[in-house]
Amino acid sequence: MKKRLITGSIILLVTALFLFTTRFTPYAFDVFVGVIAVMGCVEVSRVLERKKIYTNIIFIGCFPAVLYVAMSIGIINERGWTHYIAYFLIALLALALINFLYTVIFRKITLKEMNKYSVSDMSVTKFAATKCLNSAFVMIYPALLFTALFVINHFYDFAFVDKTGLADTNLIVVFFLVYTYVVTMVTDSMAYVVGSYFKGPKLCPLISPNKTISGAVGGLTFGAFGGLVTYWIFGANKVFKEMMEYLEISWWKILIIGLIVSVIGQIGDIVASALKRSARVKDYGTIFPGHGGVMDRVDALIFNAVAVLIVMFIVL
């Protein structure tokens, strides 16, 4: 428990530091997200490998960076939202094709890999196609979900987002980033605390035996309230308060958003647990003593980031 608390405190401090920098520049946070995105993709690939689902980690690791570059090009050239969908599809298909060709062309390397994994029931071409599809899956989960954090961080840089009547768009972006992290962390922490205290029926015993219904409800309640407290703290800033009033975003809307985000985050946690359970592993990695790997810390966060981003497109 002591090791877990120390590691958790360090993670919290580092995350808070990078969130703080977004008030002055978006790029430090971009680097932070980029690093954890690559690490998360590698961890998911390793877990899939235990299920004999093989991927090409090199191309998967490149995907978050490719998406970031594509997003930056779109922002610089003031493209519409349809262009970004096209960029994603082009990047996904291009890397998938390169992955396939690489596996086929470098046949000797592929045969050594197949021998290493004791794959003898398929040809090199079929192995390359299978590996290509598996890699495409990881490019979507979790790589694409991580991209939501990039988009939130640069939300008002997009030409198709309306900035009319807003005095400090950066402050709104910082709020939604902090809000995403707060709801995620409070939901996760309080689900553990409430579930440990009240216990009761299991939420999904076959996937995650330690999760309880009481913990899920506790996490939902405290997570939404944590988001509301974040809103009130930011509301102490007169400019932020005026912008929220202009956008017609009141405290009860923030509370509803918090409830939705908290539920989605818990679903994301269950999805990650299901993948681990199917591969018969406890954690995605060991980089964080007492906490496991990167994906063990951000499994709910990346789902919440997508949810918050959708909300931003609706209400802003």
mmCIF file of C-alpha atoms in Angstrom:
data_model
loop_
_atom_site.group_PDB
_atom_site.id
_atom_site.type_symbol
_atom_site.label_atom_id
_atom_site.label_comp_id
_atom_site.label_asym_id
_atom_site.label_seq_id
_atom_site.Cartn_x
_atom_site.Cartn_y
_atom_site.Cartn_z
ATOM 1 C CA MET A 1 0.000 0.000 0.000
ATOM 2 C CA LYS A 2 2.857 2.385 0.872
ATOM 3 C CA LYS A 3 4.515 1.769 -2.509
ATOM 4 C CA ARG A 4 1.179 2.329 -4.255
ATOM 5 C CA LEU A 5 0.607 5.647 -2.455
ATOM 6 C CA ILE A 6 4.107 6.935 -3.241
ATOM 7 C CA THR A 7 3.856 5.969 -6.914
ATOM 8 C CA GLY A 8 0.345 7.414 -7.137
ATOM 9 C CA SER A 9 1.517 10.702 -5.632
ATOM 10 C CA ILE A 10 4.373 10.968 -8.141
ATOM 11 C CA ILE A 11 2.010 10.217 -11.060
ATOM 12 C CA LEU A 12 -0.406 12.865 -9.765
ATOM 13 C CA LEU A 13 2.327 15.497 -9.403
ATOM 14 C CA VAL A 14 3.793 14.876 -12.866
ATOM 15 C CA THR A 15 0.344 14.945 -14.467
ATOM 16 C CA ALA A 16 -0.564 18.147 -12.602
ATOM 17 C CA LEU A 17 2.689 19.746 -13.791
ATOM 18 C CA PHE A 18 1.970 19.032 -17.453
ATOM 19 C CA LEU A 19 -1.641 20.159 -17.072
ATOM 20 C CA PHE A 20 -0.358 23.396 -15.547
ATOM 21 C CA THR A 21 1.856 24.044 -18.573
ATOM 22 C CA THR A 22 -1.180 24.040 -20.887
ATOM 23 C CA ARG A 23 -2.039 27.483 -19.555
ATOM 24 C CA PHE A 24 1.119 28.797 -21.222
ATOM 25 C CA THR A 25 1.839 26.390 -24.088
ATOM 26 C CA PRO A 26 0.053 23.298 -25.441
ATOM 27 C CA TYR A 27 3.177 21.550 -26.643
ATOM 28 C CA ALA A 28 4.604 20.198 -23.377
ATOM 29 C CA PHE A 29 1.317 18.404 -22.748
ATOM 30 C CA ASP A 30 1.362 17.127 -26.341
ATOM 31 C CA VAL A 31 4.743 15.507 -25.719
ATOM 32 C CA PHE A 32 3.481 14.048 -22.450
ATOM 33 C CA VAL A 33 0.430 12.510 -24.130
ATOM 34 C CA GLY A 34 2.548 11.310 -27.062
ATOM 35 C CA VAL A 35 4.923 9.428 -24.777
ATOM 36 C CA ILE A 36 2.197 7.711 -22.761
ATOM 37 C CA ALA A 37 0.281 6.939 -25.976
ATOM 38 C CA VAL A 38 3.251 5.067 -27.449
ATOM 39 C CA MET A 39 3.857 3.245 -24.165
ATOM 40 C CA GLY A 40 0.180 2.333 -23.910
ATOM 41 C CA CYS A 41 0.121 0.979 -27.466
ATOM 42 C CA VAL A 42 3.181 -1.166 -26.779
ATOM 43 C CA GLU A 43 1.587 -2.548 -23.612
ATOM 44 C CA VAL A 44 -1.627 -3.499 -25.417
ATOM 45 C CA SER A 45 0.446 -5.143 -28.158
ATOM 46 C CA ARG A 46 2.349 -7.173 -25.556
ATOM 47 C CA VAL A 47 -0.874 -8.340 -23.931
ATOM 48 C CA LEU A 48 -2.318 -9.351 -27.310
ATOM 49 C CA GLU A 49 0.900 -11.233 -27.988
ATOM 50 C CA ARG A 50 0.170 -13.458 -24.984
ATOM 51 C CA LYS A 51 -3.079 -14.402 -26.738
ATOM 52 C CA LYS A 52 -1.108 -15.266 -29.889
ATOM 53 C CA ILE A 53 -2.425 -12.129 -31.564
ATOM 54 C CA TYR A 54 0.677 -10.660 -33.152
ATOM 55 C CA THR A 55 1.180 -7.040 -34.188
ATOM 56 C CA ASN A 56 3.922 -4.804 -35.534
ATOM 57 C CA ILE A 57 4.826 -2.612 -32.571
ATOM 58 C CA ILE A 58 7.038 -0.288 -34.635
ATOM 59 C CA PHE A 59 4.199 0.910 -36.863
ATOM 60 C CA ILE A 60 1.741 1.025 -33.973
ATOM 61 C CA GLY A 61 4.148 3.218 -32.021
ATOM 62 C CA CYS A 62 4.376 5.595 -34.979
ATOM 63 C CA PHE A 63 0.611 6.005 -35.280
ATOM 64 C CA PRO A 64 0.030 8.599 -32.496
ATOM 65 C CA ALA A 65 2.836 10.749 -33.934
ATOM 66 C CA VAL A 66 1.447 10.413 -37.477
ATOM 67 C CA LEU A 67 -2.019 11.457 -36.286
ATOM 68 C CA TYR A 68 -0.544 14.426 -34.424
ATOM 69 C CA VAL A 69 1.331 15.589 -37.530
ATOM 70 C CA ALA A 70 -1.817 15.180 -39.637
ATOM 71 C CA MET A 71 -3.815 17.168 -37.089
ATOM 72 C CA SER A 72 -1.181 19.930 -37.081
ATOM 73 C CA ILE A 73 -1.237 20.129 -40.891
ATOM 74 C CA GLY A 74 -5.024 20.446 -40.792
ATOM 75 C CA ILE A 75 -4.836 23.228 -38.195
ATOM 76 C CA ILE A 76 -2.179 25.165 -40.100
ATOM 77 C CA ASN A 77 -4.152 24.937 -43.353
ATOM 78 C CA GLU A 78 -7.474 25.687 -41.593
ATOM 79 C CA ARG A 79 -9.182 22.544 -42.832
ATOM 80 C CA GLY A 80 -12.784 21.512 -42.161
ATOM 81 C CA TRP A 81 -13.675 18.601 -39.878
ATOM 82 C CA THR A 82 -14.183 16.180 -42.790
ATOM 83 C CA HIS A 83 -10.503 16.552 -43.686
ATOM 84 C CA TYR A 84 -9.488 15.199 -40.272
ATOM 85 C CA ILE A 85 -11.574 12.063 -40.784
ATOM 86 C CA ALA A 86 -9.862 11.628 -44.154
ATOM 87 C CA TYR A 87 -6.445 12.146 -42.522
ATOM 88 C CA PHE A 88 -7.186 9.427 -39.970
ATOM 89 C CA LEU A 89 -8.350 6.924 -42.586
ATOM 90 C CA ILE A 90 -5.391 7.665 -44.863
ATOM 91 C CA ALA A 91 -2.915 7.310 -41.977
ATOM 92 C CA LEU A 92 -4.543 4.067 -40.793
ATOM 93 C CA LEU A 93 -4.615 2.507 -44.262
ATOM 94 C CA ALA A 94 -1.105 3.708 -45.151
ATOM 95 C CA LEU A 95 0.493 2.303 -42.000
ATOM 96 C CA ALA A 96 -1.502 -0.924 -42.341
ATOM 97 C CA LEU A 97 -0.311 -1.320 -45.953
ATOM 98 C CA ILE A 98 3.308 -0.559 -45.027
ATOM 99 C CA ASN A 99 3.000 -3.058 -42.192
ATOM 100 C CA PHE A 100 1.757 -5.724 -44.598
ATOM 101 C CA LEU A 101 4.426 -5.034 -47.238
ATOM 102 C CA TYR A 102 7.201 -4.948 -44.640
ATOM 103 C CA THR A 103 6.159 -8.339 -43.273
ATOM 104 C CA VAL A 104 5.984 -9.877 -46.756
ATOM 105 C CA ILE A 105 9.113 -8.300 -48.269
ATOM 106 C CA PHE A 106 11.403 -9.053 -45.325
ATOM 107 C CA ARG A 107 10.531 -12.716 -45.494
ATOM 108 C CA LYS A 108 13.551 -14.004 -43.569
ATOM 109 C CA ILE A 109 12.784 -11.773 -40.598
ATOM 110 C CA THR A 110 9.131 -12.809 -40.736
ATOM 111 C CA LEU A 111 10.011 -16.528 -40.851
ATOM 112 C CA LYS A 112 12.247 -16.084 -37.778
ATOM 113 C CA GLU A 113 9.384 -14.329 -36.021
ATOM 114 C CA MET A 114 6.932 -17.081 -36.972
ATOM 115 C CA ASN A 115 9.385 -19.663 -35.709
ATOM 116 C CA LYS A 116 9.798 -17.724 -32.463
ATOM 117 C CA TYR A 117 6.047 -17.728 -31.889
ATOM 118 C CA SER A 118 5.648 -21.306 -33.175
ATOM 119 C CA VAL A 119 3.338 -20.197 -35.983
ATOM 120 C CA SER A 120 3.277 -23.034 -38.501
ATOM 121 C CA ASP A 121 -0.344 -23.191 -39.610
ATOM 122 C CA MET A 122 -0.271 -20.255 -42.043
ATOM 123 C CA SER A 123 1.768 -18.853 -44.917
ATOM 124 C CA VAL A 124 3.908 -15.724 -44.708
ATOM 125 C CA THR A 125 1.299 -13.789 -46.691
ATOM 126 C CA LYS A 126 -1.542 -14.851 -44.394
ATOM 127 C CA PHE A 127 0.600 -14.098 -41.334
ATOM 128 C CA ALA A 128 1.325 -10.632 -42.767
ATOM 129 C CA ALA A 129 -2.387 -9.983 -43.392
ATOM 130 C CA THR A 130 -3.336 -11.168 -39.904
ATOM 131 C CA LYS A 131 -0.607 -9.072 -38.336
ATOM 132 C CA CYS A 132 -1.759 -6.080 -40.362
ATOM 133 C CA LEU A 133 -5.358 -6.390 -39.092
ATOM 134 C CA ASN A 134 -4.221 -6.900 -35.512
ATOM 135 C CA SER A 135 -2.032 -3.798 -35.724
ATOM 136 C CA ALA A 136 -4.971 -1.808 -37.109
ATOM 137 C CA PHE A 137 -6.978 -2.793 -34.025
ATOM 138 C CA VAL A 138 -4.315 -1.370 -31.682
ATOM 139 C CA MET A 139 -4.163 1.773 -33.818
ATOM 140 C CA ILE A 140 -7.794 2.293 -32.845
ATOM 141 C CA TYR A 141 -7.617 0.985 -29.277
ATOM 142 C CA PRO A 142 -5.830 2.638 -27.635
ATOM 143 C CA ALA A 143 -3.955 4.887 -30.121
ATOM 144 C CA LEU A 144 -6.955 6.705 -31.583
ATOM 145 C CA LEU A 145 -8.516 7.210 -28.140
ATOM 146 C CA PHE A 146 -5.332 8.924 -26.925
ATOM 147 C CA THR A 147 -5.729 11.360 -29.816
ATOM 148 C CA ALA A 148 -8.808 12.805 -28.088
ATOM 149 C CA LEU A 149 -6.453 14.423 -25.551
ATOM 150 C CA PHE A 150 -4.525 16.093 -28.402
ATOM 151 C CA VAL A 151 -7.761 17.407 -29.881
ATOM 152 C CA ILE A 152 -9.039 18.774 -26.557
ATOM 153 C CA ASN A 153 -5.678 20.479 -26.005
ATOM 154 C CA HIS A 154 -5.932 22.230 -29.408
ATOM 155 C CA PHE A 155 -9.716 22.532 -29.528
ATOM 156 C CA TYR A 156 -9.889 26.226 -30.389
ATOM 157 C CA ASP A 157 -7.057 25.945 -32.911
ATOM 158 C CA PHE A 158 -9.428 24.196 -35.312
ATOM 159 C CA ALA A 159 -10.886 26.493 -37.978
ATOM 160 C CA PHE A 160 -14.360 24.940 -37.732
ATOM 161 C CA VAL A 161 -14.724 25.665 -33.973
ATOM 162 C CA ASP A 162 -16.579 28.900 -33.149
ATOM 163 C CA LYS A 163 -14.605 31.278 -30.896
ATOM 164 C CA THR A 164 -17.112 34.145 -31.040
ATOM 165 C CA GLY A 165 -17.676 35.951 -27.747
ATOM 166 C CA LEU A 166 -14.949 34.109 -25.850
ATOM 167 C CA ALA A 167 -12.290 36.234 -24.145
ATOM 168 C CA ASP A 168 -9.914 33.418 -23.141
ATOM 169 C CA THR A 169 -10.355 30.166 -25.062
ATOM 170 C CA ASN A 170 -7.233 28.679 -23.490
ATOM 171 C CA LEU A 171 -8.881 28.837 -20.071
ATOM 172 C CA ILE A 172 -11.809 26.762 -21.347
ATOM 173 C CA VAL A 173 -9.424 24.169 -22.789
ATOM 174 C CA VAL A 174 -7.489 23.966 -19.512
ATOM 175 C CA PHE A 175 -10.761 23.520 -17.621
ATOM 176 C CA PHE A 176 -11.936 20.601 -19.748
ATOM 177 C CA LEU A 177 -8.543 18.901 -19.563
ATOM 178 C CA VAL A 178 -8.433 19.251 -15.772
ATOM 179 C CA TYR A 179 -12.097 18.231 -15.582
ATOM 180 C CA THR A 180 -11.368 15.029 -17.534
ATOM 181 C CA TYR A 181 -8.521 14.071 -15.225
ATOM 182 C CA VAL A 182 -10.386 14.972 -12.027
ATOM 183 C CA VAL A 183 -13.536 13.002 -12.874
ATOM 184 C CA THR A 184 -11.399 10.021 -13.909
ATOM 185 C CA MET A 185 -9.160 9.999 -10.836
ATOM 186 C CA VAL A 186 -11.939 10.675 -8.314
ATOM 187 C CA THR A 187 -14.174 8.004 -9.867
ATOM 188 C CA ASP A 188 -11.365 5.436 -9.796
ATOM 189 C CA SER A 189 -10.214 6.255 -6.260
ATOM 190 C CA MET A 190 -13.663 6.473 -4.666
ATOM 191 C CA ALA A 191 -14.906 3.350 -6.446
ATOM 192 C CA TYR A 192 -12.059 1.505 -4.699
ATOM 193 C CA VAL A 193 -12.699 3.160 -1.299
ATOM 194 C CA VAL A 194 -16.493 2.785 -1.315
ATOM 195 C CA GLY A 195 -16.345 -0.727 -2.748
ATOM 196 C CA SER A 196 -13.815 -1.834 -0.121
ATOM 197 C CA TYR A 197 -15.955 -0.430 2.692
ATOM 198 C CA PHE A 198 -19.471 -1.466 1.642
ATOM 199 C CA LYS A 199 -18.572 -4.498 -0.482
ATOM 200 C CA GLY A 200 -21.786 -6.189 -1.657
ATOM 201 C CA PRO A 201 -22.685 -7.749 -5.039
ATOM 202 C CA LYS A 202 -20.005 -7.877 -7.717
ATOM 203 C CA LEU A 203 -20.343 -5.629 -10.750
ATOM 204 C CA CYS A 204 -18.765 -7.994 -13.279
ATOM 205 C CA PRO A 205 -17.253 -10.979 -11.429
ATOM 206 C CA LEU A 206 -16.087 -12.816 -14.561
ATOM 207 C CA ILE A 207 -14.110 -9.816 -15.833
ATOM 208 C CA SER A 208 -13.012 -7.956 -12.713
ATOM 209 C CA PRO A 209 -13.796 -9.818 -9.455
ATOM 210 C CA ASN A 210 -12.810 -6.857 -7.254
ATOM 211 C CA LYS A 211 -15.327 -4.421 -8.714
ATOM 212 C CA THR A 212 -18.604 -4.060 -6.811
ATOM 213 C CA ILE A 213 -21.897 -2.343 -7.573
ATOM 214 C CA SER A 214 -21.464 -0.207 -4.451
ATOM 215 C CA GLY A 215 -18.027 0.849 -5.689
ATOM 216 C CA ALA A 216 -19.405 1.730 -9.118
ATOM 217 C CA VAL A 217 -22.163 3.864 -7.580
ATOM 218 C CA GLY A 218 -19.705 5.499 -5.168
ATOM 219 C CA GLY A 219 -17.277 6.244 -7.970
ATOM 220 C CA LEU A 220 -20.091 7.657 -10.106
ATOM 221 C CA THR A 221 -21.343 9.924 -7.312
ATOM 222 C CA PHE A 222 -17.996 11.251 -6.151
ATOM 223 C CA GLY A 223 -16.619 11.496 -9.694
ATOM 224 C CA ALA A 224 -19.493 13.719 -10.828
ATOM 225 C CA PHE A 225 -19.171 15.808 -7.661
ATOM 226 C CA GLY A 226 -15.412 16.121 -8.217
ATOM 227 C CA GLY A 227 -16.122 17.534 -11.678
ATOM 228 C CA LEU A 228 -18.611 19.973 -10.171
ATOM 229 C CA VAL A 229 -16.063 21.151 -7.594
ATOM 230 C CA THR A 230 -13.590 21.717 -10.431
ATOM 231 C CA TYR A 231 -16.205 23.876 -12.168
ATOM 232 C CA TRP A 232 -16.767 25.931 -8.993
ATOM 233 C CA ILE A 233 -13.016 26.436 -8.501
ATOM 234 C CA PHE A 234 -12.572 27.675 -12.067
ATOM 235 C CA GLY A 235 -15.715 29.752 -11.572
ATOM 236 C CA ALA A 236 -13.807 31.899 -9.095
ATOM 237 C CA ASN A 237 -12.187 33.390 -12.199
ATOM 238 C CA LYS A 238 -14.472 36.173 -13.424
ATOM 239 C CA VAL A 239 -13.534 35.694 -17.096
ATOM 240 C CA PHE A 240 -14.234 31.940 -16.933
ATOM 241 C CA LYS A 241 -17.569 32.535 -15.213
ATOM 242 C CA GLU A 242 -18.636 35.041 -17.861
ATOM 243 C CA MET A 243 -17.660 32.677 -20.679
ATOM 244 C CA MET A 244 -19.632 29.815 -19.118
ATOM 245 C CA GLU A 245 -22.662 32.082 -18.817
ATOM 246 C CA TYR A 246 -22.247 33.130 -22.451
ATOM 247 C CA LEU A 247 -22.078 29.463 -23.489
ATOM 248 C CA GLU A 248 -25.072 28.691 -21.236
ATOM 249 C CA ILE A 249 -23.138 26.046 -19.322
ATOM 250 C CA SER A 250 -24.488 25.941 -15.775
ATOM 251 C CA TRP A 251 -23.530 23.809 -12.781
ATOM 252 C CA TRP A 252 -26.307 21.248 -13.345
ATOM 253 C CA LYS A 253 -25.114 20.639 -16.919
ATOM 254 C CA ILE A 254 -21.595 20.056 -15.595
ATOM 255 C CA LEU A 255 -23.048 17.614 -13.054
ATOM 256 C CA ILE A 256 -24.885 15.663 -15.768
ATOM 257 C CA ILE A 257 -21.756 15.615 -17.927
ATOM 258 C CA GLY A 258 -19.809 14.313 -14.919
ATOM 259 C CA LEU A 259 -22.276 11.457 -14.403
ATOM 260 C CA ILE A 260 -22.052 10.470 -18.077
ATOM 261 C CA VAL A 261 -18.267 10.717 -18.180
ATOM 262 C CA SER A 262 -17.904 8.732 -14.960
ATOM 263 C CA VAL A 263 -20.027 5.889 -16.368
ATOM 264 C CA ILE A 264 -18.071 5.851 -19.630
ATOM 265 C CA GLY A 265 -14.789 5.824 -17.723
ATOM 266 C CA GLN A 266 -15.892 2.781 -15.733
ATOM 267 C CA ILE A 267 -16.883 1.063 -18.965
ATOM 268 C CA GLY A 268 -13.403 1.820 -20.311
ATOM 269 C CA ASP A 269 -11.899 0.286 -17.178
ATOM 270 C CA ILE A 270 -13.978 -2.863 -17.673
ATOM 271 C CA VAL A 271 -12.956 -3.090 -21.343
ATOM 272 C CA ALA A 272 -9.283 -2.940 -20.334
ATOM 273 C CA SER A 273 -9.870 -5.534 -17.596
ATOM 274 C CA ALA A 274 -11.598 -7.835 -20.078
ATOM 275 C CA LEU A 275 -8.590 -7.700 -22.396
ATOM 276 C CA LYS A 276 -6.224 -8.460 -19.521
ATOM 277 C CA ARG A 277 -8.441 -11.260 -18.253
ATOM 278 C CA SER A 278 -8.579 -12.885 -21.694
ATOM 279 C CA ALA A 279 -4.769 -12.803 -21.821
ATOM 280 C CA ARG A 280 -4.516 -14.034 -18.220
ATOM 281 C CA VAL A 281 -2.401 -11.139 -16.998
ATOM 282 C CA LYS A 282 -2.955 -8.995 -13.909
ATOM 283 C CA ASP A 283 -1.473 -5.741 -15.226
ATOM 284 C CA TYR A 284 -0.504 -4.263 -18.569
ATOM 285 C CA GLY A 285 3.026 -3.591 -17.342
ATOM 286 C CA THR A 286 5.273 -3.003 -14.342
ATOM 287 C CA ILE A 287 6.583 0.512 -14.970
ATOM 288 C CA PHE A 288 4.626 1.960 -12.021
ATOM 289 C CA PRO A 289 5.280 0.012 -8.783
ATOM 290 C CA GLY A 290 1.960 -0.867 -7.183
ATOM 291 C CA HIS A 291 -0.007 0.451 -10.160
ATOM 292 C CA GLY A 292 1.067 -1.716 -13.095
ATOM 293 C CA GLY A 293 1.587 -0.208 -16.526
ATOM 294 C CA VAL A 294 0.551 2.953 -18.337
ATOM 295 C CA MET A 295 -2.709 1.412 -19.579
ATOM 296 C CA ASP A 296 -3.617 0.401 -16.030
ATOM 297 C CA ARG A 297 -3.621 4.118 -15.171
ATOM 298 C CA VAL A 298 -5.226 5.564 -18.310
ATOM 299 C CA ASP A 299 -7.720 2.873 -19.352
ATOM 300 C CA ALA A 300 -10.633 4.996 -18.097
ATOM 301 C CA LEU A 301 -8.996 8.329 -18.953
ATOM 302 C CA ILE A 302 -8.824 7.778 -22.709
ATOM 303 C CA PHE A 303 -12.504 6.777 -22.833
ATOM 304 C CA ASN A 304 -13.379 9.836 -20.766
ATOM 305 C CA ALA A 305 -11.318 12.060 -23.070
ATOM 306 C CA VAL A 306 -13.408 10.910 -26.029
ATOM 307 C CA ALA A 307 -16.614 11.541 -24.066
ATOM 308 C CA VAL A 308 -15.509 15.029 -22.985
ATOM 309 C CA LEU A 309 -14.434 15.864 -26.535
ATOM 310 C CA ILE A 310 -17.863 14.906 -27.871
ATOM 311 C CA VAL A 311 -19.467 17.077 -25.173
ATOM 312 C CA MET A 312 -17.226 19.992 -26.174
ATOM 313 C CA PHE A 313 -18.315 19.715 -29.802
ATOM 314 C CA ILE A 314 -21.948 19.725 -28.654
ATOM 315 C CA VAL A 315 -21.942 22.524 -26.071
ATOM 316 C CA LEU A 316 -19.151 24.873 -27.193
#
